[in-house]
Amino acid sequence: MSVAKVAALTYYPVKGLAGVPVQQAEVGPTGLRHDRMFMLVEPDGTFLSQRKLPAMATIRAELTGDGLRLSAPGAPDLELGIRYDGKRRDVSLFGKWFGQGVVQDPAADEWFTERLGAPAALVRVTPEHERPGWGRHKGFTGFGDAHALMITSYSSLDKLNERIV
């Protein structure tokens, strides 16, 4: 019998930014703790992704207690407090209205806009956020595309890379 071994754990505090590798993680109803609890949106509330702005892959977000530290190559770091509730704005994923996100610090919006060369605003899931995923094991998700957890194997990644080449 074959036994699966976890080779790496990564969570993404801000959807679409670089991931944060960890040695261990708490798993809850929405997946790894703090995973995709934040998202960048355009002025109309549409989510931003690496598909449109590949530079997002170079930006890191790290949780620091009740704060968020943002860093990018060649840029000063920015630390801000997390707003768990307050002013809200409508947001959408994949062309569909999604609900609302809690507006974060305008300084973060300026910082992201400068790094990405496009207007960007940072939002967080609302306290009452409860979005079901879909598929065989539905679960719940924050701002993730569809599922609480994404699990893959090295062999499937190898096959994907062969197809890309």
Coordinates of N, CA, C and O in Angstrom, one line a residue:
M1 N 0.8 -1.2 0.0 CA 0.0 0.0 0.0 C 0.9 1.2 0.0 O 1.9 1.3 0.7
S2 N 0.5 2.2 -0.8 CA 1.2 3.4 -0.9 C 0.7 4.5 0.1 O -0.5 4.5 0.4
V3 N 1.6 5.2 0.7 CA 1.3 6.2 1.7 C 1.6 7.6 1.2 O 2.8 7.8 0.7
A4 N 0.7 8.5 1.3 CA 1.0 9.9 0.8 C 1.8 10.6 1.9 O 1.6 10.4 3.1
K5 N 2.8 11.4 1.5 CA 3.6 12.2 2.4 C 3.5 13.6 2.0 O 3.6 14.0 0.8
V6 N 3.2 14.5 3.0 CA 3.1 15.9 2.7 C 4.6 16.4 2.5 O 5.4 16.4 3.4
A7 N 4.9 17.0 1.3 CA 6.2 17.4 1.0 C 6.3 18.9 1.3 O 7.4 19.4 1.6
A8 N 5.2 19.7 1.2 CA 5.3 21.1 1.4 C 3.9 21.6 1.7 O 2.9 21.1 1.2
L9 N 3.8 22.6 2.5 CA 2.6 23.3 2.9 C 2.8 24.8 2.6 O 3.8 25.4 3.0
T10 N 1.9 25.4 1.9 CA 1.9 26.8 1.6 C 0.5 27.4 1.7 O -0.5 26.8 1.3
Y11 N 0.4 28.6 2.3 CA -0.8 29.3 2.3 C -0.6 30.7 1.7 O 0.5 31.1 1.5
Y12 N -1.7 31.3 1.3 CA -1.7 32.5 0.5 C -2.6 33.5 1.2 O -3.8 33.5 1.0
P13 N -2.0 34.4 2.1 CA -2.9 35.3 2.8 C -3.7 36.2 1.9 O -4.9 36.5 2.1
V14 N -3.0 36.6 0.8 CA -3.7 37.5 -0.2 C -3.8 36.7 -1.5 O -2.8 36.2 -2.1
K15 N -5.0 36.4 -2.0 CA -5.2 35.7 -3.2 C -4.4 36.2 -4.3 O -4.4 37.4 -4.6
G16 N -3.6 35.4 -5.0 CA -2.8 35.8 -6.1 C -1.4 36.3 -5.9 O -0.7 36.4 -6.8
L17 N -1.1 36.5 -4.6 CA 0.3 36.9 -4.3 C 1.1 35.7 -4.0 O 0.6 34.5 -4.0
A18 N 2.4 35.9 -3.8 CA 3.3 34.7 -3.5 C 2.8 34.0 -2.2 O 2.3 34.7 -1.3
G19 N 3.0 32.7 -2.2 CA 2.6 32.0 -1.0 C 3.6 32.0 0.1 O 4.8 32.4 0.0
V20 N 3.2 31.6 1.3 CA 4.0 31.6 2.5 C 4.2 30.1 2.9 O 3.2 29.5 3.3
P21 N 5.4 29.6 2.7 CA 5.6 28.2 3.1 C 5.7 28.1 4.6 O 6.2 29.0 5.3
V22 N 5.1 27.0 5.1 CA 5.1 26.8 6.6 C 5.4 25.3 6.8 O 5.2 24.4 6.0
Q23 N 5.9 25.0 8.0 CA 6.2 23.6 8.4 C 5.0 22.9 8.9 O 4.9 21.7 8.8
Q24 N 4.0 23.6 9.5 CA 2.8 23.1 10.0 C 1.7 24.1 9.8 O 2.0 25.3 9.7
A25 N 0.5 23.6 9.7 CA -0.7 24.6 9.6 C -1.9 24.0 10.2 O -2.1 22.8 10.3
E26 N -2.7 24.9 10.7 CA -4.0 24.6 11.3 C -5.0 24.5 10.2 O -5.0 25.4 9.3
V27 N -5.8 23.5 10.1 CA -6.8 23.3 9.1 C -8.2 23.5 9.7 O -8.5 22.9 10.8
G28 N -9.0 24.4 9.1 CA -10.3 24.6 9.6 C -11.3 24.5 8.5 O -11.0 23.9 7.4
P29 N -12.6 24.9 8.7 CA -13.6 24.8 7.7 C -13.3 25.4 6.4 O -13.8 25.0 5.4
T30 N -12.5 26.4 6.3 CA -12.1 27.1 5.1 C -10.8 26.7 4.6 O -10.2 27.4 3.7
G31 N -10.2 25.7 5.1 CA -8.8 25.2 4.7 C -7.8 25.6 5.6 O -8.0 25.7 6.9
L32 N -6.6 25.9 5.1 CA -5.5 26.3 6.0 C -5.8 27.7 6.6 O -6.3 28.6 5.9
R33 N -5.5 27.8 7.9 CA -5.8 29.0 8.6 C -5.2 30.2 7.8 O -4.0 30.2 7.4
H34 N -5.9 31.3 7.6 CA -5.5 32.6 7.0 C -5.4 32.5 5.5 O -5.0 33.4 4.9
D35 N -5.7 31.3 4.9 CA -5.5 31.2 3.4 C -6.6 32.0 2.7 O -7.8 31.8 2.9
R36 N -6.1 32.9 1.8 CA -7.0 33.7 0.9 C -8.1 34.4 1.6 O -9.2 34.5 1.2
M37 N -7.7 35.0 2.7 CA -8.6 35.8 3.5 C -8.6 37.2 3.0 O -9.6 38.0 3.2
F38 N -7.6 37.6 2.2 CA -7.5 38.9 1.5 C -7.5 38.7 0.0 O -7.1 37.7 -0.5
M39 N -7.9 39.8 -0.7 CA -7.9 39.8 -2.1 C -7.7 41.2 -2.7 O -8.1 42.2 -2.0
L40 N -7.1 41.3 -3.8 CA -6.9 42.6 -4.5 C -8.0 42.7 -5.5 O -8.3 41.8 -6.2
V41 N -8.6 43.9 -5.6 CA -9.7 44.1 -6.5 C -9.4 45.4 -7.3 O -8.7 46.3 -6.9
E42 N -10.0 45.5 -8.5 CA -10.0 46.6 -9.4 C -11.0 47.7 -8.8 O -11.8 47.3 -7.9
P43 N -11.0 48.9 -9.4 CA -12.0 49.9 -8.9 C -13.4 49.4 -8.9 O -14.2 49.8 -8.0
D44 N -13.8 48.6 -9.8 CA -15.2 48.1 -9.9 C -15.4 46.9 -9.0 O -16.5 46.3 -9.0
G45 N -14.4 46.4 -8.3 CA -14.6 45.3 -7.4 C -14.2 43.9 -8.0 O -14.2 42.9 -7.3
T46 N -13.8 43.9 -9.2 CA -13.4 42.6 -9.9 C -12.0 42.2 -9.3 O -11.1 43.0 -9.2
F47 N -11.9 40.9 -8.9 CA -10.7 40.5 -8.4 C -9.5 40.5 -9.4 O -9.7 40.4 -10.6
L48 N -8.3 40.8 -8.9 CA -7.1 40.8 -9.7 C -6.4 39.5 -9.5 O -6.3 38.9 -8.4
S49 N -5.7 39.0 -10.6 CA -5.0 37.8 -10.5 C -3.7 37.9 -11.3 O -3.5 38.8 -12.1
Q50 N -2.8 36.9 -11.1 CA -1.6 36.8 -11.9 C -1.9 36.6 -13.4 O -1.0 37.0 -14.2
R51 N -3.0 36.1 -13.7 CA -3.4 36.0 -15.1 C -3.3 37.3 -15.8 O -2.9 37.5 -17.0
K52 N -3.8 38.4 -15.1 CA -3.8 39.7 -15.7 C -2.6 40.5 -15.3 O -2.1 41.3 -16.1
L53 N -2.1 40.3 -14.1 CA -0.9 41.1 -13.6 C 0.1 40.1 -13.0 O 0.1 39.8 -11.8
P54 N 1.0 39.5 -13.9 CA 2.0 38.5 -13.4 C 2.9 39.0 -12.3 O 3.4 38.2 -11.5
A55 N 3.1 40.3 -12.2 CA 3.9 40.9 -11.1 C 3.4 40.6 -9.7 O 4.1 40.6 -8.7
M56 N 2.1 40.2 -9.6 CA 1.6 39.8 -8.3 C 2.4 38.7 -7.7 O 2.5 38.6 -6.5
A57 N 3.0 37.8 -8.5 CA 3.7 36.6 -8.0 C 5.0 37.0 -7.3 O 5.5 36.2 -6.5
T58 N 5.4 38.3 -7.4 CA 6.7 38.7 -6.8 C 6.4 39.4 -5.5 O 7.3 39.8 -4.8
I59 N 5.1 39.6 -5.1 CA 4.7 40.4 -3.9 C 4.4 39.4 -2.8 O 3.7 38.4 -3.1
R60 N 4.9 39.6 -1.6 CA 4.7 38.8 -0.5 C 3.8 39.5 0.6 O 4.0 40.7 0.8
A61 N 2.9 38.7 1.2 CA 2.1 39.2 2.3 C 2.3 38.3 3.4 O 2.2 37.1 3.3
E62 N 2.7 38.8 4.6 CA 2.9 37.9 5.8 C 2.1 38.5 6.9 O 2.1 39.7 7.2
L63 N 1.4 37.6 7.6 CA 0.6 38.0 8.8 C 1.6 38.2 10.0 O 2.5 37.4 10.2
T64 N 1.3 39.2 10.7 CA 2.1 39.6 11.9 C 1.2 39.8 13.1 O 0.9 41.0 13.4
G65 N 0.5 38.8 13.6 CA -0.5 39.0 14.7 C -1.7 39.7 14.0 O -2.3 39.1 13.2
D66 N -2.0 40.9 14.5 CA -3.2 41.6 13.9 C -2.7 42.5 12.8 O -3.4 43.5 12.5
G67 N -1.6 42.2 12.2 CA -1.1 43.1 11.1 C -0.7 42.3 9.9 O -0.7 41.0 9.9
L68 N -0.5 43.0 8.8 CA -0.1 42.4 7.5 C 1.2 43.2 7.0 O 1.1 44.4 7.0
R69 N 2.3 42.4 6.7 CA 3.5 43.0 6.2 C 3.5 42.7 4.7 O 3.5 41.5 4.3
L70 N 3.7 43.7 3.9 CA 3.7 43.6 2.5 C 5.2 43.9 2.0 O 5.8 44.8 2.5
S71 N 5.7 43.1 1.1 CA 7.0 43.3 0.6 C 7.1 42.9 -0.9 O 6.4 42.0 -1.3
A72 N 8.0 43.6 -1.6 CA 8.2 43.4 -3.0 C 9.6 43.8 -3.4 O 10.2 44.7 -2.7
P73 N 10.2 43.1 -4.4 CA 11.6 43.5 -4.8 C 11.7 45.0 -5.1 O 10.9 45.5 -5.8
G74 N 12.7 45.6 -4.5 CA 13.0 47.0 -4.8 C 12.1 48.0 -4.2 O 12.1 49.1 -4.6
A75 N 11.2 47.6 -3.3 CA 10.2 48.5 -2.7 C 10.3 48.4 -1.2 O 10.7 47.4 -0.6
P76 N 10.0 49.5 -0.6 CA 9.9 49.5 0.9 C 8.8 48.6 1.4 O 7.7 48.6 0.8
D77 N 9.0 47.9 2.5 CA 8.0 47.1 3.1 C 6.9 48.0 3.6 O 7.1 49.2 3.9
L78 N 5.7 47.5 3.7 CA 4.6 48.3 4.3 C 3.9 47.4 5.3 O 3.6 46.2 5.0
E79 N 3.7 47.9 6.5 CA 3.0 47.2 7.6 C 1.7 47.9 7.9 O 1.7 49.1 8.0
L80 N 0.6 47.1 8.0 CA -0.6 47.8 8.3 C -1.4 46.9 9.2 O -1.2 45.7 9.3
G81 N -2.3 47.5 9.9 CA -3.2 46.8 10.8 C -4.4 46.2 10.0 O -4.8 46.7 8.9
I82 N -4.9 45.0 10.4 CA -5.9 44.3 9.7 C -7.3 44.9 10.2 O -7.5 45.0 11.4
R83 N -8.1 45.2 9.3 CA -9.5 45.6 9.6 C -10.4 44.4 9.4 O -10.6 44.0 8.2
Y84 N -10.9 43.9 10.4 CA -11.8 42.7 10.4 C -13.2 43.0 10.0 O -13.9 42.2 9.5
D85 N -13.6 44.3 10.3 CA -15.0 44.7 9.9 C -14.9 46.2 9.7 O -13.9 46.9 10.1
G86 N -15.9 46.8 9.1 CA -16.0 48.2 8.8 C -16.5 48.5 7.5 O -17.4 47.7 7.0
K87 N -16.0 49.5 6.8 CA -16.5 49.9 5.5 C -16.4 48.7 4.5 O -15.4 48.0 4.6
R88 N -17.4 48.5 3.7 CA -17.4 47.3 2.8 C -17.5 47.8 1.4 O -18.0 48.9 1.1
R89 N -17.2 46.9 0.4 CA -17.4 47.1 -1.0 C -17.8 45.8 -1.6 O -17.4 44.8 -1.2
D90 N -18.6 45.9 -2.7 CA -18.9 44.7 -3.5 C -17.7 44.2 -4.2 O -16.9 45.0 -4.7
V91 N -17.6 42.9 -4.3 CA -16.5 42.3 -5.0 C -17.1 41.1 -5.9 O -18.1 40.6 -5.7
S92 N -16.3 40.8 -7.0 CA -16.7 39.7 -7.9 C -15.6 38.9 -8.2 O -14.4 39.3 -8.3
L93 N -15.9 37.6 -8.5 CA -14.9 36.6 -8.9 C -15.4 36.0 -10.2 O -16.6 35.6 -10.3
F94 N -14.5 35.9 -11.2 CA -14.9 35.3 -12.5 C -16.2 35.8 -13.1 O -17.0 35.1 -13.6
G95 N -16.3 37.1 -13.0 CA -17.5 37.8 -13.7 C -18.8 37.6 -12.9 O -19.8 38.0 -13.4
K96 N -18.8 37.1 -11.7 CA -20.0 36.9 -10.9 C -19.9 37.7 -9.6 O -18.9 37.6 -9.0
W97 N -21.0 38.3 -9.3 CA -21.0 39.0 -8.0 C -20.7 38.0 -6.9 O -21.3 36.9 -6.9
F98 N -19.9 38.4 -6.0 CA -19.4 37.5 -5.0 C -20.0 37.8 -3.6 O -20.2 36.9 -2.8
G99 N -20.2 39.0 -3.3 CA -20.6 39.5 -2.0 C -19.8 40.8 -1.7 O -19.5 41.6 -2.6
Q100 N -19.4 40.9 -0.5 CA -18.6 42.1 0.0 C -17.3 41.7 0.6 O -17.1 40.6 1.1
G101 N -16.4 42.7 0.6 CA -15.1 42.5 1.3 C -15.0 43.7 2.2 O -15.5 44.8 1.9
V102 N -14.2 43.6 3.3 CA -14.0 44.7 4.2 C -12.8 45.5 3.6 O -11.7 44.9 3.4
V103 N -13.0 46.8 3.4 CA -12.0 47.7 2.9 C -10.9 47.8 3.9 O -11.1 47.9 5.1
Q104 N -9.6 47.6 3.4 CA -8.5 47.7 4.3 C -7.8 49.2 4.2 O -8.5 50.1 3.7
D105 N -6.6 49.3 4.6 CA -6.0 50.6 4.7 C -5.7 51.2 3.3 O -5.1 50.5 2.4
P106 N -6.1 52.5 3.0 CA -5.8 53.1 1.7 C -4.3 53.1 1.4 O -3.9 53.1 0.2
A107 N -3.5 53.1 2.4 CA -2.0 53.1 2.2 C -1.6 51.8 1.4 O -0.7 51.8 0.6
A108 N -2.3 50.7 1.8 CA -2.1 49.5 1.1 C -2.5 49.6 -0.4 O -1.8 49.1 -1.3
D109 N -3.6 50.2 -0.6 CA -4.1 50.4 -2.0 C -3.1 51.2 -2.8 O -2.7 50.8 -4.0
E110 N -2.5 52.2 -2.3 CA -1.5 53.0 -3.0 C -0.2 52.2 -3.2 O 0.3 52.3 -4.3
W111 N 0.2 51.4 -2.2 CA 1.4 50.6 -2.3 C 1.2 49.6 -3.4 O 2.1 49.4 -4.3
F112 N 0.1 48.9 -3.4 CA -0.2 47.9 -4.5 C -0.3 48.5 -5.9 O 0.3 48.0 -6.8
T113 N -1.0 49.6 -6.0 CA -1.1 50.3 -7.2 C 0.2 50.7 -7.8 O 0.5 50.5 -9.0
E114 N 1.1 51.2 -7.0 CA 2.4 51.6 -7.4 C 3.2 50.3 -7.9 O 3.9 50.4 -8.9
R115 N 3.2 49.3 -7.1 CA 3.9 48.0 -7.5 C 3.4 47.4 -8.8 O 4.2 46.9 -9.5
L116 N 2.1 47.4 -8.9 CA 1.5 46.7 -10.1 C 1.2 47.5 -11.3 O 1.0 47.0 -12.4
G117 N 1.3 48.9 -11.1 CA 1.1 49.7 -12.3 C -0.4 49.7 -12.7 O -0.7 50.1 -13.9
A118 N -1.3 49.3 -11.8 CA -2.7 49.3 -12.1 C -3.4 49.5 -10.8 O -3.0 49.1 -9.8
P119 N -4.6 50.2 -10.9 CA -5.3 50.4 -9.6 C -5.7 49.1 -8.9 O -6.2 48.2 -9.5
A120 N -5.4 49.1 -7.6 CA -5.7 47.9 -6.8 C -6.1 48.3 -5.4 O -5.5 49.2 -4.8
A121 N -7.1 47.6 -4.9 CA -7.5 47.8 -3.5 C -7.6 46.5 -2.8 O -7.9 45.5 -3.3
L122 N -7.2 46.6 -1.5 CA -7.1 45.4 -0.7 C -8.4 45.2 0.1 O -8.8 46.2 0.8
V123 N -9.0 44.0 0.1 CA -10.2 43.8 0.9 C -10.0 42.4 1.6 O -9.1 41.6 1.3
R124 N -10.7 42.3 2.7 CA -10.7 41.0 3.5 C -12.1 40.5 3.6 O -13.1 41.2 3.5
V125 N -12.2 39.1 3.8 CA -13.5 38.5 3.9 C -14.2 39.2 5.1 O -13.6 39.6 6.1
T126 N -15.5 39.2 5.1 CA -16.3 39.8 6.2 C -16.4 38.8 7.3 O -16.2 37.6 7.1
P127 N -16.7 39.2 8.5 CA -16.8 38.3 9.6 C -17.9 37.2 9.4 O -17.7 36.1 9.9
E128 N -19.0 37.5 8.7 CA -20.0 36.5 8.5 C -19.8 35.7 7.3 O -20.7 34.9 6.9
H129 N -18.7 35.9 6.6 CA -18.4 35.2 5.3 C -18.6 33.7 5.4 O -18.0 33.1 6.3
E130 N -19.4 33.1 4.6 CA -19.5 31.7 4.6 C -19.9 31.3 3.1 O -21.0 31.3 2.7
R131 N -18.8 31.0 2.4 CA -19.0 30.7 1.0 C -18.7 29.2 0.7 O -17.6 28.7 0.9
P132 N -19.8 28.4 0.3 CA -19.5 27.0 0.0 C -18.7 26.8 -1.3 O -18.9 27.6 -2.2
G133 N -17.8 25.8 -1.3 CA -17.1 25.5 -2.5 C -18.0 24.6 -3.3 O -19.2 24.5 -3.1
W134 N -17.4 23.9 -4.2 CA -18.2 22.9 -5.0 C -17.3 21.7 -5.3 O -16.1 21.7 -5.0
G135 N -17.9 20.7 -5.9 CA -17.2 19.5 -6.2 C -17.6 18.4 -5.3 O -18.6 18.5 -4.6
R136 N -16.8 17.3 -5.3 CA -17.1 16.1 -4.5 C -17.1 16.4 -3.0 O -18.0 15.9 -2.3
H137 N -16.2 17.1 -2.5 CA -16.1 17.5 -1.1 C -16.2 19.0 -1.0 O -15.1 19.7 -1.0
K138 N -17.3 19.5 -0.9 CA -17.6 21.0 -1.1 C -16.9 21.9 -0.1 O -16.2 22.8 -0.5
G139 N -17.1 21.7 1.2 CA -16.4 22.5 2.2 C -16.8 24.0 2.0 O -17.7 24.4 1.3
F140 N -16.0 24.9 2.6 CA -16.1 26.3 2.5 C -14.8 26.9 2.1 O -13.7 26.3 2.2
T141 N -14.8 28.1 1.5 CA -13.6 28.8 1.1 C -13.7 30.3 1.4 O -14.8 30.8 1.4
G142 N -12.6 30.9 1.6 CA -12.6 32.4 1.7 C -12.7 33.0 0.3 O -13.7 32.9 -0.3
F143 N -11.6 33.6 -0.2 CA -11.6 34.2 -1.5 C -10.9 33.2 -2.5 O -10.6 33.5 -3.6
G144 N -10.8 31.9 -2.1 CA -10.2 30.9 -3.0 C -11.1 30.7 -4.2 O -12.3 31.0 -4.1
D145 N -10.6 30.1 -5.2 CA -11.4 29.9 -6.4 C -12.6 29.0 -6.2 O -13.7 29.3 -6.6
A146 N -12.4 27.8 -5.5 CA -13.5 26.9 -5.4 C -13.5 26.0 -4.2 O -14.5 25.5 -3.8
H147 N -12.3 25.8 -3.6 CA -12.2 24.7 -2.6 C -11.4 25.2 -1.4 O -10.5 26.1 -1.5
A148 N -11.7 24.6 -0.2 CA -10.9 24.9 1.0 C -9.5 24.5 0.9 O -8.6 25.3 1.4
L149 N -9.2 23.4 0.3 CA -7.8 22.9 0.2 C -7.5 22.5 -1.3 O -8.4 22.0 -2.0
M150 N -6.3 22.8 -1.7 CA -5.8 22.3 -3.0 C -4.6 21.4 -2.7 O -3.7 21.8 -2.1
I151 N -4.8 20.1 -3.1 CA -3.7 19.1 -2.8 C -3.3 18.6 -4.2 O -4.1 18.3 -5.0
T152 N -2.0 18.5 -4.4 CA -1.5 18.0 -5.7 C -0.3 17.1 -5.4 O 0.2 17.1 -4.3
S153 N 0.1 16.4 -6.4 CA 1.3 15.5 -6.2 C 2.4 15.9 -7.2 O 2.1 16.6 -8.2
Y154 N 3.6 15.5 -6.8 CA 4.7 15.8 -7.7 C 4.5 15.2 -9.1 O 4.8 15.8 -10.1
S155 N 4.0 14.0 -9.1 CA 3.8 13.4 -10.4 C 2.8 14.1 -11.3 O 3.0 14.3 -12.5
S156 N 1.7 14.7 -10.7 CA 0.8 15.5 -11.5 C 1.4 16.8 -12.0 O 1.2 17.3 -13.1
L157 N 2.2 17.4 -11.1 CA 2.9 18.6 -11.5 C 4.0 18.3 -12.6 O 4.1 19.1 -13.5
D158 N 4.7 17.2 -12.5 CA 5.6 16.8 -13.6 C 4.9 16.7 -14.9 O 5.3 17.2 -15.9
K159 N 3.7 16.0 -14.9 CA 2.9 15.9 -16.1 C 2.5 17.2 -16.7 O 2.5 17.5 -17.9
L160 N 2.0 18.1 -15.8 CA 1.6 19.4 -16.2 C 2.8 20.2 -16.9 O 2.7 20.8 -17.9
N161 N 4.0 20.1 -16.2 CA 5.1 20.8 -16.8 C 5.5 20.2 -18.1 O 6.0 21.0 -19.0
E162 N 5.4 18.9 -18.3 CA 5.7 18.3 -19.6 C 4.7 18.9 -20.7 O 5.2 19.2 -21.8
R163 N 3.5 19.1 -20.3 CA 2.5 19.6 -21.3 C 2.8 21.1 -21.6 O 2.6 21.5 -22.7
I164 N 3.2 21.8 -20.6 CA 3.6 23.2 -20.8 C 4.7 23.4 -21.8 O 4.7 24.2 -22.7
V165 N 5.8 22.5 -21.6 CA 6.9 22.6 -22.5 C 6.5 22.3 -23.9 O 6.9 22.8 -24.9

